[in-house]
Short mmCIF file of C-alpha atoms and ligand atoms in Angstrom, two decimals:
data_model
loop_
_atom_site.label_atom_id
_atom_site.label_comp_id
_atom_site.label_asym_id
_atom_site.label_seq_id
_atom_site.Cartn_x
_atom_site.Cartn_y
_atom_site.Cartn_z
CA MET P 1 -49.05 -16.05 -11.36
CA ASN P 2 -50.60 -17.08 -14.65
CA VAL P 3 -52.97 -14.59 -16.17
CA LEU P 4 -55.50 -15.29 -18.97
CA VAL P 5 -56.78 -12.33 -21.01
CA LEU P 6 -60.28 -12.51 -22.53
CA LEU P 7 -60.61 -10.14 -25.32
CA GLY P 8 -63.87 -9.01 -26.88
CA SER P 9 -62.75 -7.29 -30.03
CA LEU P 10 -61.75 -9.15 -33.15
CA ARG P 11 -60.65 -5.98 -34.97
CA ALA P 12 -57.10 -5.94 -36.26
CA GLY P 13 -56.37 -2.51 -34.97
CA SER P 14 -58.37 -2.98 -31.74
CA THR P 15 -58.03 -0.33 -29.10
CA ASN P 16 -59.15 -3.02 -26.45
CA ARG P 17 -56.20 -5.08 -27.59
CA ALA P 18 -54.00 -2.20 -27.01
CA LEU P 19 -55.55 -1.78 -23.57
CA ALA P 20 -54.98 -5.50 -22.85
CA ASP P 21 -51.28 -5.16 -23.78
CA ALA P 22 -50.91 -2.10 -21.57
CA ALA P 23 -52.55 -3.99 -18.61
CA VAL P 24 -50.33 -6.98 -19.19
CA ALA P 25 -47.30 -4.65 -19.09
CA HIS P 26 -48.33 -3.62 -15.50
CA LEU P 27 -48.28 -7.26 -14.25
CA PRO P 28 -45.49 -7.81 -11.66
CA GLU P 29 -42.33 -9.50 -12.81
CA GLY P 30 -42.53 -13.22 -12.87
CA CYS P 31 -46.29 -13.31 -13.97
CA THR P 32 -47.14 -14.92 -17.21
CA ALA P 33 -49.97 -13.74 -19.45
CA SER P 34 -51.54 -14.98 -22.54
CA VAL P 35 -54.57 -13.88 -24.61
CA PHE P 36 -57.25 -16.47 -25.40
CA ASP P 37 -57.24 -15.80 -29.14
CA ARG P 38 -59.85 -18.24 -30.29
CA GLY P 39 -62.99 -16.45 -29.11
CA ALA P 40 -64.33 -16.13 -32.67
CA GLU P 41 -63.97 -19.99 -33.27
CA LEU P 42 -66.06 -20.87 -30.18
CA PRO P 43 -69.53 -21.92 -31.28
CA HIS P 44 -72.45 -20.03 -29.74
CA TYR P 45 -72.97 -21.73 -26.45
CA SER P 46 -75.46 -24.63 -26.56
CA GLU P 47 -76.03 -27.36 -24.06
CA ASP P 48 -76.37 -29.70 -27.02
CA LEU P 49 -72.76 -29.17 -27.71
CA ASP P 50 -71.62 -29.24 -24.13
CA LEU P 51 -71.33 -32.99 -23.87
CA GLU P 52 -68.76 -34.90 -21.97
CA GLY P 53 -66.25 -36.57 -24.42
CA GLN P 54 -67.68 -34.59 -27.35
CA LEU P 55 -66.85 -31.01 -26.48
CA PRO P 56 -65.68 -28.82 -29.34
CA GLU P 57 -61.91 -28.81 -29.21
CA VAL P 58 -61.84 -25.09 -28.83
CA ALA P 59 -64.12 -25.12 -25.86
CA ALA P 60 -61.99 -27.75 -24.23
CA GLU P 61 -58.94 -25.54 -24.82
CA LEU P 62 -60.68 -22.60 -23.35
CA ARG P 63 -61.73 -24.51 -20.10
CA ALA P 64 -58.15 -25.81 -19.71
CA ALA P 65 -56.70 -22.30 -20.20
CA VAL P 66 -59.20 -20.86 -17.57
CA ALA P 67 -58.51 -23.69 -15.12
CA ALA P 68 -54.76 -22.98 -15.51
CA ALA P 69 -55.20 -19.29 -14.90
CA ASP P 70 -54.71 -17.67 -11.41
CA GLY P 71 -56.53 -14.53 -12.74
CA LEU P 72 -58.47 -13.16 -15.63
CA ILE P 73 -58.19 -9.78 -17.36
CA VAL P 74 -61.51 -9.29 -19.23
CA VAL P 75 -61.30 -6.54 -21.92
CA THR P 76 -64.29 -5.66 -23.86
CA PRO P 77 -65.58 -3.00 -26.28
CA GLU P 78 -69.20 -1.80 -25.82
CA TYR P 79 -71.46 -2.82 -28.50
CA ASN P 80 -74.99 -1.32 -28.42
CA GLY P 81 -74.75 -0.68 -24.85
CA THR P 82 -73.32 -3.81 -23.49
CA LEU P 83 -70.23 -6.13 -23.59
CA SER P 84 -69.14 -7.83 -26.71
CA SER P 85 -70.92 -11.02 -27.59
CA VAL P 86 -67.51 -12.76 -28.14
CA VAL P 87 -66.54 -12.22 -24.57
CA LYS P 88 -69.96 -13.04 -23.31
CA ASN P 89 -69.88 -16.31 -25.19
CA THR P 90 -66.49 -17.14 -23.75
CA ILE P 91 -67.66 -16.54 -20.30
CA ASP P 92 -70.77 -18.80 -20.91
CA TRP P 93 -68.48 -21.57 -22.08
CA ALA P 94 -66.24 -21.17 -19.14
CA SER P 95 -69.22 -21.04 -16.68
CA ARG P 96 -70.08 -24.73 -17.29
CA PRO P 97 -70.36 -27.59 -16.32
CA TYR P 98 -72.50 -26.33 -13.57
CA GLY P 99 -70.84 -26.80 -10.16
CA VAL P 100 -67.44 -27.69 -11.58
CA ALA P 101 -66.75 -24.84 -13.96
CA SER P 102 -63.20 -23.76 -14.49
CA ILE P 103 -64.10 -20.05 -13.91
CA THR P 104 -65.53 -20.75 -10.36
CA GLY P 105 -63.52 -18.55 -7.80
CA THR P 106 -61.09 -17.34 -10.33
CA PRO P 107 -60.04 -13.64 -9.58
CA ALA P 108 -61.00 -11.33 -12.48
CA VAL P 109 -60.73 -7.68 -13.43
CA VAL P 110 -62.72 -5.97 -16.12
CA MET P 111 -61.58 -3.12 -18.43
CA ALA P 112 -62.92 -1.52 -21.51
CA ALA P 113 -61.94 0.97 -24.26
CA SER P 114 -64.29 2.95 -26.29
CA GLY P 115 -64.10 5.65 -28.83
CA SER P 116 -66.81 7.48 -26.85
CA PRO P 117 -65.88 9.58 -23.78
CA ARG P 118 -68.38 7.47 -21.69
CA ALA P 119 -65.69 4.84 -21.67
CA ALA P 120 -67.97 1.89 -22.22
CA GLU P 121 -69.55 2.07 -18.72
CA TRP P 122 -72.49 -0.15 -19.55
CA ALA P 123 -70.20 -2.81 -20.96
CA ARG P 124 -68.14 -2.81 -17.79
CA GLN P 125 -71.14 -2.89 -15.68
CA ASP P 126 -72.58 -5.89 -17.58
CA ALA P 127 -69.28 -7.73 -17.70
CA VAL P 128 -68.94 -7.44 -13.94
CA ARG P 129 -72.47 -8.78 -13.34
CA THR P 130 -71.97 -11.62 -15.88
CA LEU P 131 -68.59 -12.66 -14.40
CA LYS P 132 -70.12 -12.58 -10.90
CA ILE P 133 -73.02 -14.80 -11.97
CA ALA P 134 -70.71 -17.10 -13.74
CA GLY P 135 -68.83 -17.66 -10.43
CA ALA P 136 -65.60 -15.64 -10.96
CA ASP P 137 -64.29 -13.63 -7.99
CA VAL P 138 -64.63 -10.36 -9.83
CA VAL P 139 -63.32 -6.98 -8.58
CA GLU P 140 -66.21 -4.51 -8.68
CA ASP P 141 -64.04 -1.62 -9.80
CA THR P 142 -63.20 -1.39 -13.37
CA PHE P 143 -61.03 0.58 -15.74
CA GLY P 144 -62.69 2.52 -18.55
CA LEU P 145 -60.79 4.10 -21.39
CA GLY P 146 -62.71 6.79 -23.28
CA SER P 147 -61.69 8.43 -26.52
CA SER P 148 -59.51 5.31 -27.05
CA PHE P 149 -58.39 6.24 -30.55
CA GLU P 150 -56.27 9.06 -29.19
CA ALA P 151 -55.24 7.38 -25.98
CA PHE P 152 -52.07 5.44 -26.95
CA ALA P 153 -48.62 6.40 -28.07
CA GLU P 154 -46.03 3.67 -28.75
CA GLY P 155 -48.35 1.17 -27.07
CA ARG P 156 -48.62 3.13 -23.84
CA LEU P 157 -51.43 5.13 -22.38
CA VAL P 158 -50.58 8.80 -22.92
CA ASP P 159 -52.63 9.99 -19.82
CA GLU P 160 -50.36 9.19 -16.85
CA GLU P 161 -53.30 9.39 -14.40
CA ALA P 162 -55.20 6.90 -16.46
CA ASP P 163 -52.14 4.70 -16.67
CA ALA P 164 -51.80 4.74 -12.88
CA SER P 165 -55.46 3.71 -12.43
CA LEU P 166 -54.84 0.84 -14.85
CA ARG P 167 -51.81 -0.18 -12.87
CA ALA P 168 -53.81 -0.09 -9.63
CA LEU P 169 -56.62 -2.31 -11.01
CA VAL P 170 -54.11 -4.75 -12.45
CA GLY P 171 -52.44 -4.77 -8.97
CA ARG P 172 -55.71 -5.89 -7.37
CA LEU P 173 -55.58 -9.05 -9.54
CA ALA P 174 -52.05 -9.91 -8.27
CA PRO P 175 -51.85 -8.26 -4.85
CA VAL P 176 -49.75 -11.06 -3.47
CA HIS P 177 -47.26 -10.91 -6.22
CA ALA P 178 -47.01 -7.20 -6.48
C1 LIG Z 201 -72.05 -2.47 -33.72
C2 LIG Z 201 -71.32 -1.44 -32.89
C3 LIG Z 201 -71.97 -1.01 -31.79
C4 LIG Z 201 -71.27 0.02 -30.97
N1 LIG Z 201 -71.87 0.36 -29.93
C5 LIG Z 201 -71.18 1.18 -28.97
C6 LIG Z 201 -71.80 1.58 -27.71
O1 LIG Z 201 -72.79 1.13 -27.39
N2 LIG Z 201 -71.07 2.28 -26.93
C7 LIG Z 201 -69.84 2.71 -27.25
O2 LIG Z 201 -69.13 3.35 -26.48
N3 LIG Z 201 -69.28 2.46 -28.47
C8 LIG Z 201 -69.97 1.70 -29.33
N4 LIG Z 201 -69.37 1.37 -30.53
C9 LIG Z 201 -68.02 1.93 -30.90
C10 LIG Z 201 -66.84 1.09 -30.23
O3 LIG Z 201 -66.61 1.69 -28.97
C11 LIG Z 201 -65.65 1.22 -31.06
O4 LIG Z 201 -65.87 0.64 -32.32
C12 LIG Z 201 -64.42 0.60 -30.36
O5 LIG Z 201 -63.27 1.10 -31.00
C13 LIG Z 201 -64.46 -0.81 -30.52
O6 LIG Z 201 -63.42 -1.36 -29.76
P1 LIG Z 201 -61.96 -1.89 -30.58
O7 LIG Z 201 -61.12 -0.63 -30.89
O8 LIG Z 201 -61.18 -2.69 -29.54
O9 LIG Z 201 -62.31 -2.60 -31.79
C14 LIG Z 201 -69.95 0.38 -31.30
C15 LIG Z 201 -69.41 -0.14 -32.45
C16 LIG Z 201 -70.03 -1.03 -33.26
C17 LIG Z 201 -69.29 -1.67 -34.42
#
């Protein structure tokens, strides 16, 4: 199974990146995973740029990566009560061309880390709705990590119960391979 991670934080010390790494570590043996690291290079989506044969190279790379993925792990901070615009723009690019988009039918799970104890609930809700409308086969349940600056030690989630919930969600992306 080949998993693609869409990451919404561009920050060097991102707790969402730490969460993405912890999630990838829970993938069953034999799975491959990579982070799409060019979200900041994607232009804001415009149908004027989305032209056959003239697609921005980074958008073509994204669509190929999504097409090659058997599953998506979408990890986003909450900014002003919704998902990161980086990840939203990435989903918008992956959701076109209409009818033949690479994201159509791709299994996806959503997770989010926030410094607040509310665990980015709105960002997760909005990411699920966006992914669903974009055509992904998204799992309704999500994983939210609150107080994220205190949540990791040596790259692992300190709270074992939270780590078990994360493992369970990742397992829903790769049930056949678990
Ligand atoms: C512009 C901005 C808006 C934010 N809005 C929210 C918010 O609505 N809810 C929330 O829980 N945290 C909010 N935060 C705090 C983020 O949760 C926090 O910066 C988080 O660590 C970002 O994720 P990262 O560690 O992966 O970079 C906001 C931060 C910024 C910079």
